[in-house]
Amino acid sequence: MKAMKKLTYIFTLLLIPVLLAGCDSKLIVFDPKGPVARNLSDLIVYSIIFMAIIVLIVFVLFGFIIWKYRARKDDGDFEPEEEEGNHLLEVIWFVIPIAIVIALMIPTAKTIYEVEDIPQGYEEEEPIVIHVTSADWKWIFSYPEQGIETVNYLNIPADHPVQFKMTSAGTMQSFWVPELGGQKYTMANMQTNLFLVADQEGSFYGRNTSFNGRGYAHMDFEVQAMSNDDFNEWVQDVKNTANDLTEDEYSELLKPTVIGRKTYNGTHLEWIDHAHGGSEQYIDSDLYEIHHGEEDSSGEQEQAEDTEQETNDNAEQESEQSTDSSTHEDHSHH
Ligand SMILES: [Cu+2]
């Protein structure tokens, strides 16, 4: 028993470099900056240590048994006794795996339910609502209460719950801010919900984790958690200085391009909420066409390359506000 304790201790020590790596490398999942991410990282650490201990025990037993029951020269023609069934052993090797599964399942189920709700300790506060609309290849954030909209960056008040109402204008994407919480998919014509809290001020990295074509690698954004005063000041600033978001400008935004940050007065929710249908008429499927072979490469090929470049504000294909005729009302894959 004492040896076991020692082994556990040594193994935990061996794991420390792996776990600490989160602090100064890219393993930001292990460097949580809010209760949701902390909950998830605790579960991951618990599961890794728990399973590592089991693996260690199995390998130690394996080595020991191979060594103890090895064939020896002086064995002669030793024949082991025939054995049939052993109740004690059978009970042991059924009970132990069941106990392992329960020990992993209970904390996992608990965490899964916890991260779906307003984080613990923040239930009393009214969450600020931010609509997330993902498009190829940018993130659009609408603040209906504040009446402003941003592209590719997100400012939130620190130490305050945020409710994200997420959808997609076209293909499926996944919203992930590893330092604040887990990832969640965004899909056209439906809404997914996510609660996050940053319990400290700072800048956090966010990105899409669901591959969606050429601009995928560029589809990231910054989350800036700031004090309440700074946040309100920023909102006021935007309202005073930013351009109004027009429907034309918005249609332009939804073209498959990689662009930088943008800030607008007003939100697109005033005329379209992609969570509740209507996405199709904003998606120009012609812009996605990739031409293979030599025959008709000229114009389109260039255009495909254009979309890779940074902001391409002037609309070349204004006329092509084509609508995808195959409007699928039914969303049957759920
Ligand atoms: Cu869906």
CSV table of C-alpha atoms and ligand atoms in Angstrom, one decimal:
chain,number,residue,atom,x,y,z
A,1,MET,CA,0.0,0.0,0.0
A,2,LYS,CA,2.8,2.3,0.9
A,3,ALA,CA,4.5,1.5,-2.4
A,4,MET,CA,1.4,2.3,-4.2
A,5,LYS,CA,1.1,5.7,-2.6
A,6,LYS,CA,4.7,6.4,-3.5
A,7,LEU,CA,4.1,5.4,-7.1
A,8,THR,CA,1.0,7.6,-7.3
A,9,TYR,CA,3.1,10.5,-6.0
A,10,ILE,CA,5.9,9.9,-8.4
A,11,PHE,CA,3.5,9.7,-11.3
A,12,THR,CA,1.8,12.9,-10.4
A,13,LEU,CA,5.2,14.6,-10.3
A,14,LEU,CA,5.9,13.3,-13.7
A,15,LEU,CA,2.7,14.8,-15.0
A,16,ILE,CA,3.5,18.3,-13.7
A,17,PRO,CA,5.6,19.5,-16.6
A,18,VAL,CA,2.7,18.4,-19.0
A,19,LEU,CA,0.2,20.4,-17.0
A,20,LEU,CA,2.3,23.4,-16.4
A,21,ALA,CA,3.0,23.7,-20.1
A,22,GLY,CA,-0.3,25.5,-20.3
A,23,CYS,CA,1.1,28.6,-18.7
A,24,ASP,CA,3.7,29.5,-21.3
A,25,SER,CA,2.8,27.6,-24.4
A,26,LYS,CA,-0.2,27.3,-26.7
A,27,LEU,CA,-2.0,24.9,-24.4
A,28,ILE,CA,-4.3,27.7,-23.3
A,29,VAL,CA,-7.1,25.1,-22.5
A,30,PHE,CA,-5.2,24.5,-19.3
A,31,ASP,CA,-4.9,28.3,-18.6
A,32,PRO,CA,-8.6,29.2,-18.0
A,33,LYS,CA,-9.7,32.8,-17.5
A,34,GLY,CA,-13.2,32.1,-16.5
A,35,PRO,CA,-15.4,29.7,-14.6
A,36,VAL,CA,-16.6,27.7,-17.6
A,37,ALA,CA,-13.2,27.0,-19.0
A,38,ARG,CA,-11.9,26.3,-15.4
A,39,ASN,CA,-14.7,23.7,-15.0
A,40,LEU,CA,-13.7,22.0,-18.3
A,41,SER,CA,-9.9,22.1,-17.6
A,42,ASP,CA,-10.5,20.7,-14.1
A,43,LEU,CA,-12.4,17.8,-15.7
A,44,ILE,CA,-9.7,17.2,-18.3
A,45,VAL,CA,-7.0,17.2,-15.6
A,46,TYR,CA,-9.0,14.9,-13.3
A,47,SER,CA,-9.6,12.5,-16.2
A,48,ILE,CA,-6.0,12.5,-17.3
A,49,ILE,CA,-4.6,11.8,-13.8
A,50,PHE,CA,-7.3,9.2,-13.0
A,51,MET,CA,-6.6,7.3,-16.2
A,52,ALA,CA,-2.9,7.7,-16.0
A,53,ILE,CA,-2.9,6.1,-12.5
A,54,ILE,CA,-4.9,3.1,-14.0
A,55,VAL,CA,-2.5,2.8,-16.9
A,56,LEU,CA,0.4,2.8,-14.4
A,57,ILE,CA,-1.1,0.1,-12.2
A,58,VAL,CA,-1.8,-2.1,-15.2
A,59,PHE,CA,1.7,-1.8,-16.5
A,60,VAL,CA,3.3,-2.4,-13.1
A,61,LEU,CA,1.1,-5.5,-12.7
A,62,PHE,CA,1.9,-6.6,-16.2
A,63,GLY,CA,5.6,-6.4,-15.7
A,64,PHE,CA,5.5,-8.0,-12.3
A,65,ILE,CA,3.4,-11.0,-13.5
A,66,ILE,CA,5.6,-11.6,-16.5
A,67,TRP,CA,8.6,-11.6,-14.3
A,68,LYS,CA,7.2,-13.7,-11.5
A,69,TYR,CA,5.8,-16.4,-13.7
A,70,ARG,CA,8.5,-16.5,-16.3
A,71,ALA,CA,9.8,-19.9,-17.5
A,72,ARG,CA,12.8,-21.1,-15.5
A,73,LYS,CA,15.4,-23.7,-16.3
A,74,ASP,CA,14.7,-25.7,-13.1
A,75,ASP,CA,10.9,-25.9,-13.7
A,76,GLY,CA,11.3,-29.3,-15.4
A,77,ASP,CA,8.0,-30.4,-16.9
A,78,PHE,CA,5.8,-28.4,-14.5
A,79,GLU,CA,2.1,-28.5,-15.4
A,80,PRO,CA,-0.1,-25.9,-13.8
A,81,GLU,CA,-3.2,-27.1,-12.1
A,82,GLU,CA,-6.4,-27.0,-14.1
A,83,GLU,CA,-8.7,-24.2,-12.7
A,84,GLU,CA,-12.3,-23.5,-13.5
A,85,GLY,CA,-13.9,-20.3,-12.3
A,86,ASN,CA,-13.0,-18.2,-9.4
A,87,HIS,CA,-15.9,-16.2,-7.9
A,88,LEU,CA,-13.7,-13.8,-6.0
A,89,LEU,CA,-11.6,-12.9,-9.0
A,90,GLU,CA,-14.6,-12.6,-11.3
A,91,VAL,CA,-16.3,-10.2,-8.9
A,92,ILE,CA,-13.1,-8.2,-8.7
A,93,TRP,CA,-12.7,-7.8,-12.5
A,94,PHE,CA,-16.3,-6.8,-13.0
A,95,VAL,CA,-16.5,-4.4,-10.1
A,96,ILE,CA,-13.3,-2.5,-10.8
A,97,PRO,CA,-14.1,-1.4,-14.4
A,98,ILE,CA,-17.7,-0.5,-13.3
A,99,ALA,CA,-16.2,1.7,-10.5
A,100,ILE,CA,-13.8,3.3,-13.1
A,101,VAL,CA,-16.6,4.1,-15.5
A,102,ILE,CA,-18.7,5.6,-12.7
A,103,ALA,CA,-15.8,7.7,-11.4
A,104,LEU,CA,-15.3,9.2,-14.8
A,105,MET,CA,-19.0,9.5,-15.7
A,106,ILE,CA,-20.3,11.4,-12.7
A,107,PRO,CA,-17.9,14.4,-12.9
A,108,THR,CA,-18.3,14.4,-16.7
A,109,ALA,CA,-22.1,14.5,-16.7
A,110,LYS,CA,-22.0,17.1,-13.9
A,111,THR,CA,-19.7,19.3,-16.0
A,112,ILE,CA,-21.7,18.9,-19.2
A,113,TYR,CA,-24.8,20.2,-17.4
A,114,GLU,CA,-23.0,23.0,-15.6
A,115,VAL,CA,-21.5,24.5,-18.7
A,116,GLU,CA,-24.9,24.8,-20.3
A,117,ASP,CA,-26.2,27.2,-17.6
A,118,ILE,CA,-25.2,30.6,-16.4
A,119,PRO,CA,-21.9,30.0,-14.6
A,120,GLN,CA,-22.0,29.4,-10.9
A,121,GLY,CA,-21.7,32.5,-8.8
A,122,TYR,CA,-23.2,34.7,-11.6
A,123,GLU,CA,-26.8,33.4,-11.5
A,124,GLU,CA,-28.0,36.6,-9.9
A,125,GLU,CA,-26.7,38.8,-12.7
A,126,GLU,CA,-28.6,39.6,-15.9
A,127,PRO,CA,-26.4,38.3,-18.8
A,128,ILE,CA,-25.6,40.7,-21.6
A,129,VAL,CA,-26.9,39.2,-24.9
A,130,ILE,CA,-24.6,39.0,-27.9
A,131,HIS,CA,-25.6,37.5,-31.2
A,132,VAL,CA,-22.9,35.6,-33.0
A,133,THR,CA,-23.3,35.2,-36.8
A,134,SER,CA,-20.5,33.3,-38.5
A,135,ALA,CA,-20.0,33.7,-42.2
A,136,ASP,CA,-17.3,32.7,-44.7
A,137,TRP,CA,-14.7,33.7,-43.3
A,138,LYS,CA,-15.5,36.2,-40.6
A,139,TRP,CA,-17.3,36.5,-37.3
A,140,ILE,CA,-20.1,39.0,-36.9
A,141,PHE,CA,-21.1,40.1,-33.4
A,142,SER,CA,-24.3,42.0,-32.7
A,143,TYR,CA,-25.2,43.8,-29.5
A,144,PRO,CA,-29.0,44.2,-29.7
A,145,GLU,CA,-29.2,46.0,-26.3
A,146,GLN,CA,-26.4,48.4,-27.2
A,147,GLY,CA,-27.4,48.7,-30.9
A,148,ILE,CA,-24.0,48.1,-32.3
A,149,GLU,CA,-22.2,45.4,-34.4
A,150,THR,CA,-18.6,44.4,-34.8
A,151,VAL,CA,-16.7,42.1,-37.1
A,152,ASN,CA,-13.8,39.9,-36.0
A,153,TYR,CA,-13.5,41.3,-32.5
A,154,LEU,CA,-15.7,41.1,-29.5
A,155,ASN,CA,-15.6,43.4,-26.4
A,156,ILE,CA,-17.3,42.2,-23.3
A,157,PRO,CA,-17.5,43.4,-19.7
A,158,ALA,CA,-15.3,41.3,-17.4
A,159,ASP,CA,-16.7,39.5,-14.5
A,160,HIS,CA,-20.2,39.5,-16.0
A,161,PRO,CA,-22.1,36.7,-17.7
A,162,VAL,CA,-22.5,36.8,-21.5
A,163,GLN,CA,-25.2,34.9,-23.3
A,164,PHE,CA,-24.2,34.1,-26.9
A,165,LYS,CA,-27.0,33.4,-29.3
A,166,MET,CA,-25.2,31.8,-32.2
A,167,THR,CA,-26.1,31.1,-35.8
A,168,SER,CA,-24.5,31.0,-39.2
A,169,ALA,CA,-25.2,32.9,-42.4
A,170,GLY,CA,-24.1,29.9,-44.5
A,171,THR,CA,-21.9,26.9,-43.8
A,172,MET,CA,-21.4,25.4,-40.4
A,173,GLN,CA,-18.7,26.9,-38.2
A,174,SER,CA,-17.7,26.4,-34.5
A,175,PHE,CA,-17.2,29.2,-32.0
A,176,TRP,CA,-14.3,28.6,-29.6
A,177,VAL,CA,-12.6,30.9,-27.1
A,178,PRO,CA,-10.4,28.3,-25.3
A,179,GLU,CA,-9.5,30.4,-22.3
A,180,LEU,CA,-13.2,31.1,-21.6
A,181,GLY,CA,-15.0,27.8,-22.5
A,182,GLY,CA,-15.7,25.0,-24.9
A,183,GLN,CA,-16.5,25.2,-28.5
A,184,LYS,CA,-20.0,25.1,-30.0
A,185,TYR,CA,-21.3,24.9,-33.5
A,186,THR,CA,-23.1,27.7,-35.4
A,187,MET,CA,-25.6,26.6,-38.0
A,188,ALA,CA,-27.8,28.4,-40.4
A,189,ASN,CA,-31.6,28.6,-39.7
A,190,MET,CA,-31.1,27.6,-36.1
A,191,GLN,CA,-29.7,28.9,-32.8
A,192,THR,CA,-27.2,27.5,-30.4
A,193,ASN,CA,-26.7,29.0,-27.0
A,194,LEU,CA,-23.5,29.5,-25.0
A,195,PHE,CA,-22.8,31.2,-21.6
A,196,LEU,CA,-19.4,32.5,-20.9
A,197,VAL,CA,-17.8,34.6,-18.2
A,198,ALA,CA,-14.3,36.2,-18.2
A,199,ASP,CA,-13.6,36.6,-14.5
A,200,GLN,CA,-10.6,38.9,-15.3
A,201,GLU,CA,-9.8,41.6,-17.8
A,202,GLY,CA,-7.6,40.7,-20.7
A,203,SER,CA,-7.4,39.7,-24.4
A,204,PHE,CA,-8.4,36.2,-25.4
A,205,TYR,CA,-8.0,34.3,-28.6
A,206,GLY,CA,-11.0,33.0,-30.4
A,207,ARG,CA,-11.4,31.0,-33.5
A,208,ASN,CA,-13.5,28.8,-35.8
A,209,THR,CA,-12.7,25.1,-35.3
A,210,SER,CA,-14.9,23.6,-38.0
A,211,PHE,CA,-13.2,23.5,-41.4
A,212,ASN,CA,-15.1,25.6,-44.0
A,213,GLY,CA,-12.9,26.1,-47.0
A,214,ARG,CA,-10.2,28.4,-48.2
A,215,GLY,CA,-10.4,31.2,-45.5
A,216,TYR,CA,-10.7,28.8,-42.6
A,217,ALA,CA,-7.2,29.5,-41.2
A,218,HIS,CA,-8.0,33.2,-41.1
A,219,MET,CA,-11.2,32.9,-39.3
A,220,ASP,CA,-10.2,34.0,-35.8
A,221,PHE,CA,-11.1,36.9,-33.6
A,222,GLU,CA,-10.1,38.6,-30.4
A,223,VAL,CA,-12.2,38.8,-27.2
A,224,GLN,CA,-11.4,41.7,-25.0
A,225,ALA,CA,-12.7,41.6,-21.5
A,226,MET,CA,-12.8,45.0,-19.9
A,227,SER,CA,-14.2,46.9,-16.9
A,228,ASN,CA,-17.8,47.8,-17.0
A,229,ASP,CA,-16.9,51.5,-17.3
A,230,ASP,CA,-14.5,50.9,-20.2
A,231,PHE,CA,-17.2,48.8,-21.9
A,232,ASN,CA,-19.8,51.4,-21.7
A,233,GLU,CA,-17.4,54.0,-22.8
A,234,TRP,CA,-16.5,51.9,-25.9
A,235,VAL,CA,-20.2,51.4,-26.7
A,236,GLN,CA,-20.8,55.2,-26.5
A,237,ASP,CA,-17.7,55.7,-28.7
A,238,VAL,CA,-19.0,53.4,-31.3
A,239,LYS,CA,-22.4,55.0,-31.3
A,240,ASN,CA,-20.9,58.4,-31.8
A,241,THR,CA,-18.3,57.6,-34.4
A,242,ALA,CA,-19.1,54.3,-36.3
A,243,ASN,CA,-21.0,54.2,-39.6
A,244,ASP,CA,-24.5,52.9,-39.8
A,245,LEU,CA,-24.8,49.3,-40.9
A,246,THR,CA,-26.8,49.2,-44.1
A,247,GLU,CA,-28.4,46.2,-45.7
A,248,ASP,CA,-26.1,46.6,-48.8
A,249,GLU,CA,-23.0,46.8,-46.6
A,250,TYR,CA,-24.2,43.7,-44.8
A,251,SER,CA,-24.8,41.8,-48.0
A,252,GLU,CA,-21.2,42.7,-49.0
A,253,LEU,CA,-19.9,41.4,-45.6
A,254,LEU,CA,-21.5,38.0,-46.2
A,255,LYS,CA,-19.5,37.4,-49.4
A,256,PRO,CA,-16.9,34.7,-48.9
A,257,THR,CA,-13.9,37.0,-48.1
A,258,VAL,CA,-11.2,37.3,-45.5
A,259,ILE,CA,-11.5,40.8,-43.9
A,260,GLY,CA,-10.2,42.7,-41.0
A,261,ARG,CA,-12.1,44.3,-38.1
A,262,LYS,CA,-15.1,46.4,-38.6
A,263,THR,CA,-17.4,48.4,-36.3
A,264,TYR,CA,-21.0,49.5,-37.0
A,265,ASN,CA,-23.8,51.5,-35.5
A,266,GLY,CA,-27.0,49.4,-35.5
A,267,THR,CA,-27.3,45.6,-36.0
A,268,HIS,CA,-28.3,43.4,-38.9
A,269,LEU,CA,-30.9,41.8,-36.6
A,270,GLU,CA,-33.1,44.7,-37.5
A,271,TRP,CA,-33.8,43.0,-40.9
A,272,ILE,CA,-32.5,39.4,-40.7
A,273,ASP,CA,-31.8,36.9,-38.0
A,274,HIS,CA,-30.2,33.9,-39.7
A,275,ALA,CA,-31.3,31.7,-36.7
A,276,HIS,CA,-34.8,32.0,-37.9
A,277,GLY,CA,-34.6,31.4,-41.7
A,278,GLY,CA,-33.8,33.5,-44.6
A,279,SER,CA,-30.1,32.9,-44.7
A,280,GLU,CA,-30.2,31.5,-48.3
A,281,GLN,CA,-31.0,34.8,-49.9
A,282,TYR,CA,-27.8,36.3,-48.6
A,283,ILE,CA,-25.5,33.6,-49.8
A,284,ASP,CA,-24.2,33.9,-53.3
A,285,SER,CA,-23.2,30.4,-54.2
A,286,ASP,CA,-21.6,31.5,-57.5
A,287,LEU,CA,-18.8,33.1,-55.4
A,288,TYR,CA,-17.8,29.7,-54.1
A,289,GLU,CA,-17.2,28.0,-57.5
A,290,ILE,CA,-13.8,26.6,-58.0
A,291,HIS,CA,-12.9,25.9,-61.6
A,292,HIS,CA,-10.7,23.0,-62.4
A,293,GLY,CA,-8.8,22.4,-65.6
A,294,GLU,CA,-7.7,24.8,-68.3
A,295,GLU,CA,-10.8,25.6,-70.3
A,296,ASP,CA,-12.5,28.5,-68.5
A,297,SER,CA,-10.1,29.7,-65.9
A,298,SER,CA,-9.7,33.4,-66.8
A,299,GLY,CA,-12.1,35.7,-64.8
A,300,GLU,CA,-13.4,33.4,-62.1
A,301,GLN,CA,-10.0,32.0,-61.2
A,302,GLU,CA,-8.9,35.6,-60.4
A,303,GLN,CA,-12.0,36.3,-58.4
A,304,ALA,CA,-11.4,33.2,-56.4
A,305,GLU,CA,-8.0,34.4,-55.5
A,306,ASP,CA,-9.3,37.8,-54.6
A,307,THR,CA,-11.4,36.5,-51.8
A,308,GLU,CA,-8.2,35.4,-50.1
A,309,GLN,CA,-6.9,38.9,-49.9
A,310,GLU,CA,-7.6,41.4,-47.2
A,311,THR,CA,-10.6,43.7,-47.3
A,312,ASN,CA,-11.9,44.1,-50.8
A,313,ASP,CA,-14.5,46.8,-50.1
A,314,ASN,CA,-15.4,48.0,-53.6
A,315,ALA,CA,-18.1,45.7,-54.9
A,316,GLU,CA,-17.2,44.2,-58.2
A,317,GLN,CA,-20.2,41.9,-58.5
A,318,GLU,CA,-22.9,44.2,-57.2
A,319,SER,CA,-25.2,42.9,-59.8
A,320,GLU,CA,-24.8,39.3,-58.8
A,321,GLN,CA,-27.1,39.5,-55.8
A,322,SER,CA,-28.3,36.1,-56.9
A,323,THR,CA,-30.4,34.1,-54.7
A,324,ASP,CA,-29.9,30.4,-54.1
A,325,SER,CA,-33.1,29.1,-55.8
A,326,SER,CA,-33.0,25.8,-53.9
A,327,THR,CA,-34.4,27.3,-50.7
A,328,HIS,CA,-34.6,24.5,-48.2
A,329,GLU,CA,-37.1,25.4,-45.6
A,330,ASP,CA,-36.7,22.0,-44.0
A,331,HIS,CA,-33.7,21.5,-41.8
A,332,SER,CA,-33.8,17.8,-41.6
A,333,HIS,CA,-30.3,16.9,-40.4
A,334,HIS,CA,-31.3,17.3,-36.8
B,1,CU,CU,-28.0,22.6,-38.2
